[in-house]
């Protein structure tokens, strides 16, 4: 009986020892597996810096090294993808073209800043359909055609908001492997069209301006040759020929001067010029014309205002602006010329109480052959090129010019030029 009790006690103790030993062995065996699970879970959650530190050369050590290599490769590829994304964002942000990407459902996946500027999209466009943001039938039909076609779709768009623009859209469908949808690129052709219109207007106006005096010269010259005229009639016709020849010569001289000024700032020789003294001389020369038409001229010029400019160019700018002010100011009107220093620059303003400029035409006032009052300008001998020359001269001297006007209430031409300090730089 005693033996049986000892055997039972030994069995119980052996079983307890076996359980403790098996628990310890299982813990030692499962610990690496738990570490493996924790690290793999962390890597799956994006914590790619986690690693398994197992120096052993057994199977678990090989698994640990393989997982570490996978994590390292994933981190490298993620860094590459991040750099590529930043580069793409930088390229899209700096593009002068607008870029629009739609998914298969027709919703916006990408819209670069230039696109938002072109279409005036101040709300967040991502995830929305273009129709919700822009009301333009040509745009939506073009995008729909591109999504269904294998060929690029090109459309011309005319936008009225946020300002009048002409856009050229080129859209192409994305492959199914990329998720479908389409990508569209928008080129702003507004400036190209404006320049083309200016070119066509210039050619038409130049032809007309040159043809008018030529026609008069040819007509009166033929009359002089083919007809017997009295001496008084002959003198009158010769005066008409001479007047139109002078006008033709002035036109050609102005055109030549414009062609020389464009892109040729080296023709100007800047020096220190007293603007007040030059204005005083200009107004003294205009005194007979001003008195003849009862136009008052006032100066608001502090002494000693020095500009760093080409003397001849500034003379021509002031001559053209003052001449225009006299031409377009009715009898009894007033001209005010003011000069002041402004942030190391010299500001000159020529204001008149004349006929003014229509609001729609202010942006065109510096174009070649532009005239506010065509009949009045031609009658007074204007070529229509004076303000174009003024603009080119001011910009060639490193300045800028603008005009403010209200129809019937007069105009103010203001321009800025480098001051005395520019001579020291």
Short mmCIF file of N, CA and C in Angstrom, two decimals, residues 81-188:
data_model
loop_
_atom_site.label_atom_id
_atom_site.label_comp_id
_atom_site.label_asym_id
_atom_site.label_seq_id
_atom_site.Cartn_x
_atom_site.Cartn_y
_atom_site.Cartn_z
N UNK A 81 8.43 56.48 -54.35
CA UNK A 81 7.08 56.92 -54.73
C UNK A 81 6.78 58.31 -54.18
N UNK A 82 7.26 58.59 -52.94
CA UNK A 82 7.03 59.91 -52.34
C UNK A 82 7.77 60.99 -53.13
N UNK A 83 9.03 60.70 -53.50
CA UNK A 83 9.81 61.67 -54.29
C UNK A 83 9.16 61.91 -55.64
N UNK A 84 8.72 60.82 -56.30
CA UNK A 84 8.07 60.97 -57.60
C UNK A 84 6.77 61.76 -57.49
N UNK A 85 6.02 61.52 -56.40
CA UNK A 85 4.78 62.28 -56.19
C UNK A 85 5.08 63.76 -56.01
N UNK A 86 6.12 64.08 -55.22
CA UNK A 86 6.48 65.47 -55.01
C UNK A 86 6.95 66.12 -56.32
N UNK A 87 7.72 65.36 -57.12
CA UNK A 87 8.17 65.88 -58.41
C UNK A 87 6.99 66.14 -59.33
N UNK A 88 6.03 65.18 -59.35
CA UNK A 88 4.85 65.35 -60.19
C UNK A 88 4.04 66.57 -59.76
N UNK A 89 3.88 66.73 -58.44
CA UNK A 89 3.14 67.89 -57.94
C UNK A 89 3.85 69.19 -58.31
N UNK A 90 5.19 69.19 -58.23
CA UNK A 90 5.95 70.39 -58.59
C UNK A 90 5.80 70.70 -60.07
N UNK A 91 5.85 69.66 -60.92
CA UNK A 91 5.69 69.86 -62.36
C UNK A 91 4.30 70.39 -62.68
N UNK A 92 3.28 69.76 -62.09
CA UNK A 92 1.91 70.18 -62.35
C UNK A 92 1.65 71.61 -61.86
N UNK A 93 2.27 71.96 -60.72
CA UNK A 93 2.06 73.30 -60.17
C UNK A 93 2.73 74.38 -61.02
N UNK A 94 3.85 74.02 -61.69
CA UNK A 94 4.59 75.01 -62.47
C UNK A 94 4.17 75.06 -63.94
N UNK A 95 3.27 74.17 -64.35
CA UNK A 95 2.85 74.14 -65.75
C UNK A 95 2.00 75.36 -66.09
N UNK A 96 2.18 75.86 -67.32
CA UNK A 96 1.32 76.95 -67.79
C UNK A 96 0.03 76.40 -68.39
N UNK A 97 -0.03 75.07 -68.58
CA UNK A 97 -1.24 74.44 -69.07
C UNK A 97 -2.05 73.90 -67.89
N UNK A 98 -3.35 73.86 -68.08
CA UNK A 98 -4.21 73.24 -67.08
C UNK A 98 -4.32 71.75 -67.34
N UNK A 99 -4.29 70.94 -66.27
CA UNK A 99 -4.37 69.48 -66.39
C UNK A 99 -5.54 68.99 -65.56
N UNK A 100 -6.38 68.16 -66.19
CA UNK A 100 -7.56 67.60 -65.53
C UNK A 100 -7.56 66.09 -65.74
N UNK A 101 -7.70 65.32 -64.66
CA UNK A 101 -7.77 63.86 -64.74
C UNK A 101 -9.10 63.42 -64.13
N UNK A 102 -9.86 62.62 -64.90
CA UNK A 102 -11.14 62.08 -64.44
C UNK A 102 -11.03 60.57 -64.26
N UNK A 103 -11.75 60.02 -63.27
CA UNK A 103 -11.79 58.57 -63.10
C UNK A 103 -12.86 57.97 -64.00
N UNK A 104 -13.06 56.65 -63.89
CA UNK A 104 -14.02 55.97 -64.76
C UNK A 104 -15.44 56.46 -64.55
N UNK A 105 -15.73 56.99 -63.35
CA UNK A 105 -17.08 57.50 -63.07
C UNK A 105 -17.24 58.95 -63.49
N UNK A 106 -16.19 59.54 -64.08
CA UNK A 106 -16.29 60.93 -64.53
C UNK A 106 -16.06 61.95 -63.44
N UNK A 107 -15.48 61.53 -62.32
CA UNK A 107 -15.20 62.45 -61.22
C UNK A 107 -13.74 62.90 -61.28
N UNK A 108 -13.50 64.09 -60.75
CA UNK A 108 -12.17 64.69 -60.84
C UNK A 108 -11.23 64.00 -59.85
N UNK A 109 -10.13 63.44 -60.39
CA UNK A 109 -9.08 62.84 -59.56
C UNK A 109 -7.92 63.81 -59.34
N UNK A 110 -7.71 64.68 -60.32
CA UNK A 110 -6.58 65.61 -60.23
C UNK A 110 -6.91 66.86 -61.02
N UNK A 111 -6.58 68.01 -60.45
CA UNK A 111 -6.73 69.30 -61.13
C UNK A 111 -5.62 70.20 -60.63
N UNK A 112 -4.69 70.56 -61.52
CA UNK A 112 -3.55 71.36 -61.08
C UNK A 112 -3.95 72.82 -60.86
N UNK A 113 -3.13 73.60 -60.16
CA UNK A 113 -3.50 75.00 -59.86
C UNK A 113 -3.82 75.83 -61.09
N UNK A 114 -3.10 75.59 -62.20
CA UNK A 114 -3.34 76.38 -63.42
C UNK A 114 -4.75 76.12 -63.94
N UNK A 115 -5.22 74.87 -63.87
CA UNK A 115 -6.57 74.57 -64.32
C UNK A 115 -7.60 75.31 -63.47
N UNK A 116 -7.38 75.31 -62.16
CA UNK A 116 -8.32 76.00 -61.28
C UNK A 116 -8.33 77.50 -61.57
N UNK A 117 -7.16 78.05 -61.94
CA UNK A 117 -7.10 79.47 -62.29
C UNK A 117 -7.84 79.74 -63.59
N UNK A 118 -7.63 78.89 -64.61
CA UNK A 118 -8.26 79.10 -65.92
C UNK A 118 -9.78 79.08 -65.82
N UNK A 119 -10.31 78.15 -65.01
CA UNK A 119 -11.77 77.99 -64.91
C UNK A 119 -12.36 78.70 -63.70
N UNK A 120 -11.51 79.36 -62.90
CA UNK A 120 -12.03 80.06 -61.73
C UNK A 120 -12.64 79.13 -60.70
N UNK A 121 -11.98 77.99 -60.43
CA UNK A 121 -12.49 77.01 -59.47
C UNK A 121 -11.92 77.33 -58.09
N UNK A 122 -12.69 78.00 -57.27
CA UNK A 122 -12.21 78.36 -55.94
C UNK A 122 -12.64 77.34 -54.90
N UNK A 123 -13.55 76.41 -55.27
CA UNK A 123 -13.94 75.34 -54.37
C UNK A 123 -13.05 74.11 -54.62
N UNK A 124 -13.03 73.18 -53.67
CA UNK A 124 -12.24 71.96 -53.83
C UNK A 124 -12.87 71.10 -54.94
N UNK A 125 -12.13 70.86 -56.04
CA UNK A 125 -12.74 70.14 -57.16
C UNK A 125 -12.66 68.62 -57.06
N UNK A 126 -11.75 68.08 -56.24
CA UNK A 126 -11.55 66.64 -56.21
C UNK A 126 -12.81 65.90 -55.76
N UNK A 127 -13.11 64.82 -56.50
CA UNK A 127 -14.28 64.01 -56.18
C UNK A 127 -15.57 64.50 -56.78
N UNK A 128 -15.55 65.66 -57.44
CA UNK A 128 -16.76 66.21 -58.04
C UNK A 128 -16.72 66.05 -59.55
N UNK A 129 -17.87 66.18 -60.18
CA UNK A 129 -17.93 66.09 -61.64
C UNK A 129 -17.74 67.49 -62.24
N UNK A 130 -17.09 67.55 -63.41
CA UNK A 130 -16.86 68.87 -64.03
C UNK A 130 -18.15 69.66 -64.24
N UNK A 131 -19.25 68.96 -64.53
CA UNK A 131 -20.52 69.64 -64.76
C UNK A 131 -20.99 70.41 -63.54
N UNK A 132 -20.59 69.94 -62.34
CA UNK A 132 -20.99 70.63 -61.12
C UNK A 132 -20.23 71.95 -60.93
N UNK A 133 -19.11 72.11 -61.65
CA UNK A 133 -18.24 73.26 -61.43
C UNK A 133 -18.22 74.23 -62.60
N UNK A 134 -18.32 73.71 -63.83
CA UNK A 134 -18.20 74.54 -65.03
C UNK A 134 -19.38 74.26 -65.95
N UNK A 135 -20.08 75.31 -66.35
CA UNK A 135 -21.19 75.17 -67.28
C UNK A 135 -20.71 75.49 -68.68
N UNK A 136 -20.22 74.47 -69.36
CA UNK A 136 -19.74 74.66 -70.72
C UNK A 136 -20.00 73.38 -71.50
N UNK A 137 -20.92 73.46 -72.46
CA UNK A 137 -21.34 72.26 -73.18
C UNK A 137 -20.20 71.66 -73.98
N UNK A 138 -19.37 72.50 -74.61
CA UNK A 138 -18.26 71.98 -75.41
C UNK A 138 -17.29 71.20 -74.55
N UNK A 139 -17.02 71.69 -73.35
CA UNK A 139 -16.12 71.00 -72.43
C UNK A 139 -16.65 69.62 -72.07
N UNK A 140 -17.89 69.53 -71.65
CA UNK A 140 -18.43 68.26 -71.18
C UNK A 140 -18.60 67.26 -72.33
N UNK A 141 -18.99 67.74 -73.49
CA UNK A 141 -19.12 66.84 -74.64
C UNK A 141 -17.75 66.33 -75.06
N UNK A 142 -16.74 67.19 -75.03
CA UNK A 142 -15.39 66.76 -75.38
C UNK A 142 -14.84 65.73 -74.42
N UNK A 143 -15.06 65.92 -73.10
CA UNK A 143 -14.60 64.94 -72.12
C UNK A 143 -15.32 63.61 -72.28
N UNK A 144 -16.63 63.68 -72.57
CA UNK A 144 -17.39 62.44 -72.78
C UNK A 144 -16.90 61.71 -74.02
N UNK A 145 -16.63 62.44 -75.10
CA UNK A 145 -16.12 61.81 -76.32
C UNK A 145 -14.76 61.19 -76.09
N UNK A 146 -13.92 61.86 -75.31
CA UNK A 146 -12.57 61.34 -75.05
C UNK A 146 -12.63 60.04 -74.24
N UNK A 147 -13.54 59.97 -73.25
CA UNK A 147 -13.64 58.77 -72.42
C UNK A 147 -14.10 57.56 -73.23
N UNK A 148 -14.82 57.79 -74.34
CA UNK A 148 -15.35 56.69 -75.15
C UNK A 148 -14.52 56.41 -76.40
N UNK A 149 -13.50 57.22 -76.66
CA UNK A 149 -12.74 57.09 -77.90
C UNK A 149 -11.31 56.64 -77.61
N UNK A 150 -10.71 55.97 -78.59
CA UNK A 150 -9.31 55.58 -78.48
C UNK A 150 -8.38 56.66 -79.04
N UNK A 151 -8.94 57.65 -79.71
CA UNK A 151 -8.16 58.71 -80.32
C UNK A 151 -8.26 59.99 -79.49
N UNK A 152 -7.21 60.82 -79.52
CA UNK A 152 -7.28 62.11 -78.79
C UNK A 152 -8.42 62.98 -79.34
N UNK A 153 -9.06 63.70 -78.46
CA UNK A 153 -10.16 64.60 -78.82
C UNK A 153 -9.70 66.04 -78.59
N UNK A 154 -9.81 66.87 -79.62
CA UNK A 154 -9.37 68.27 -79.55
C UNK A 154 -10.60 69.17 -79.70
N UNK A 155 -10.74 70.11 -78.79
CA UNK A 155 -11.86 71.05 -78.84
C UNK A 155 -11.35 72.45 -78.51
N UNK A 156 -12.03 73.46 -79.06
CA UNK A 156 -11.76 74.86 -78.71
C UNK A 156 -12.88 75.36 -77.81
N UNK A 157 -12.50 75.94 -76.68
CA UNK A 157 -13.48 76.41 -75.70
C UNK A 157 -13.42 77.93 -75.61
N UNK A 158 -14.57 78.53 -75.48
CA UNK A 158 -14.67 79.97 -75.23
C UNK A 158 -15.30 80.16 -73.85
N UNK A 159 -14.55 80.74 -72.92
CA UNK A 159 -15.03 80.96 -71.56
C UNK A 159 -15.31 82.44 -71.34
N UNK A 160 -16.35 82.73 -70.61
CA UNK A 160 -16.67 84.11 -70.26
C UNK A 160 -16.32 84.43 -68.83
N UNK A 161 -16.18 83.40 -67.99
CA UNK A 161 -15.86 83.59 -66.58
C UNK A 161 -14.69 82.70 -66.21
N UNK A 162 -13.82 83.15 -65.28
CA UNK A 162 -13.84 84.44 -64.56
C UNK A 162 -13.48 85.63 -65.45
N UNK A 163 -12.92 85.38 -66.64
CA UNK A 163 -12.69 86.41 -67.64
C UNK A 163 -12.75 85.74 -69.00
N UNK A 164 -12.85 86.54 -70.04
CA UNK A 164 -12.96 85.98 -71.38
C UNK A 164 -11.66 85.32 -71.79
N UNK A 165 -11.72 84.01 -72.08
CA UNK A 165 -10.55 83.26 -72.47
C UNK A 165 -10.91 82.32 -73.63
N UNK A 166 -9.89 81.97 -74.39
CA UNK A 166 -10.01 80.96 -75.43
C UNK A 166 -9.03 79.84 -75.11
N UNK A 167 -9.57 78.63 -74.91
CA UNK A 167 -8.75 77.49 -74.52
C UNK A 167 -8.79 76.41 -75.60
N UNK A 168 -7.66 75.74 -75.76
CA UNK A 168 -7.58 74.58 -76.65
C UNK A 168 -7.45 73.36 -75.76
N UNK A 169 -8.42 72.44 -75.84
CA UNK A 169 -8.44 71.24 -75.01
C UNK A 169 -8.02 70.03 -75.83
N UNK A 170 -7.08 69.25 -75.29
CA UNK A 170 -6.69 67.98 -75.89
C UNK A 170 -6.91 66.91 -74.82
N UNK A 171 -7.86 66.00 -75.06
CA UNK A 171 -8.23 64.98 -74.08
C UNK A 171 -8.04 63.59 -74.67
N UNK A 172 -7.62 62.65 -73.83
CA UNK A 172 -7.41 61.27 -74.27
C UNK A 172 -7.83 60.33 -73.15
N UNK A 173 -8.37 59.17 -73.56
CA UNK A 173 -8.83 58.19 -72.57
C UNK A 173 -7.64 57.49 -71.92
N UNK A 174 -7.78 57.17 -70.63
CA UNK A 174 -6.77 56.39 -69.91
C UNK A 174 -7.05 54.91 -70.10
N UNK A 175 -6.02 54.05 -70.17
CA UNK A 175 -6.24 52.61 -70.37
C UNK A 175 -6.97 51.99 -69.18
N UNK A 176 -7.64 50.88 -69.44
CA UNK A 176 -8.37 50.19 -68.38
C UNK A 176 -7.43 49.73 -67.27
N UNK A 177 -6.19 49.38 -67.65
CA UNK A 177 -5.22 48.94 -66.64
C UNK A 177 -4.91 50.04 -65.63
N UNK A 178 -5.13 51.31 -66.02
CA UNK A 178 -4.90 52.44 -65.12
C UNK A 178 -6.17 52.88 -64.42
N UNK A 179 -7.24 52.13 -64.58
CA UNK A 179 -8.50 52.43 -63.91
C UNK A 179 -9.51 53.13 -64.76
N UNK A 180 -9.17 53.43 -66.02
CA UNK A 180 -10.11 54.10 -66.91
C UNK A 180 -10.19 55.59 -66.65
N UNK A 181 -11.16 56.23 -67.26
CA UNK A 181 -11.28 57.68 -67.16
C UNK A 181 -10.56 58.36 -68.31
N UNK A 182 -10.19 59.62 -68.13
CA UNK A 182 -9.48 60.36 -69.18
C UNK A 182 -8.66 61.48 -68.57
N UNK A 183 -7.70 61.98 -69.35
CA UNK A 183 -6.89 63.11 -68.94
C UNK A 183 -7.00 64.18 -70.02
N UNK A 184 -7.12 65.43 -69.61
CA UNK A 184 -7.27 66.55 -70.55
C UNK A 184 -6.28 67.64 -70.20
N UNK A 185 -5.67 68.21 -71.24
CA UNK A 185 -4.73 69.32 -71.08
C UNK A 185 -5.31 70.54 -71.78
N UNK A 186 -5.27 71.70 -71.10
CA UNK A 186 -5.88 72.93 -71.62
C UNK A 186 -4.79 73.98 -71.85
N UNK A 187 -4.70 74.47 -73.09
CA UNK A 187 -3.76 75.53 -73.45
C UNK A 187 -4.52 76.85 -73.57
N UNK A 188 -4.02 77.89 -72.91
CA UNK A 188 -4.66 79.20 -72.98
C UNK A 188 -4.15 79.92 -74.23
#
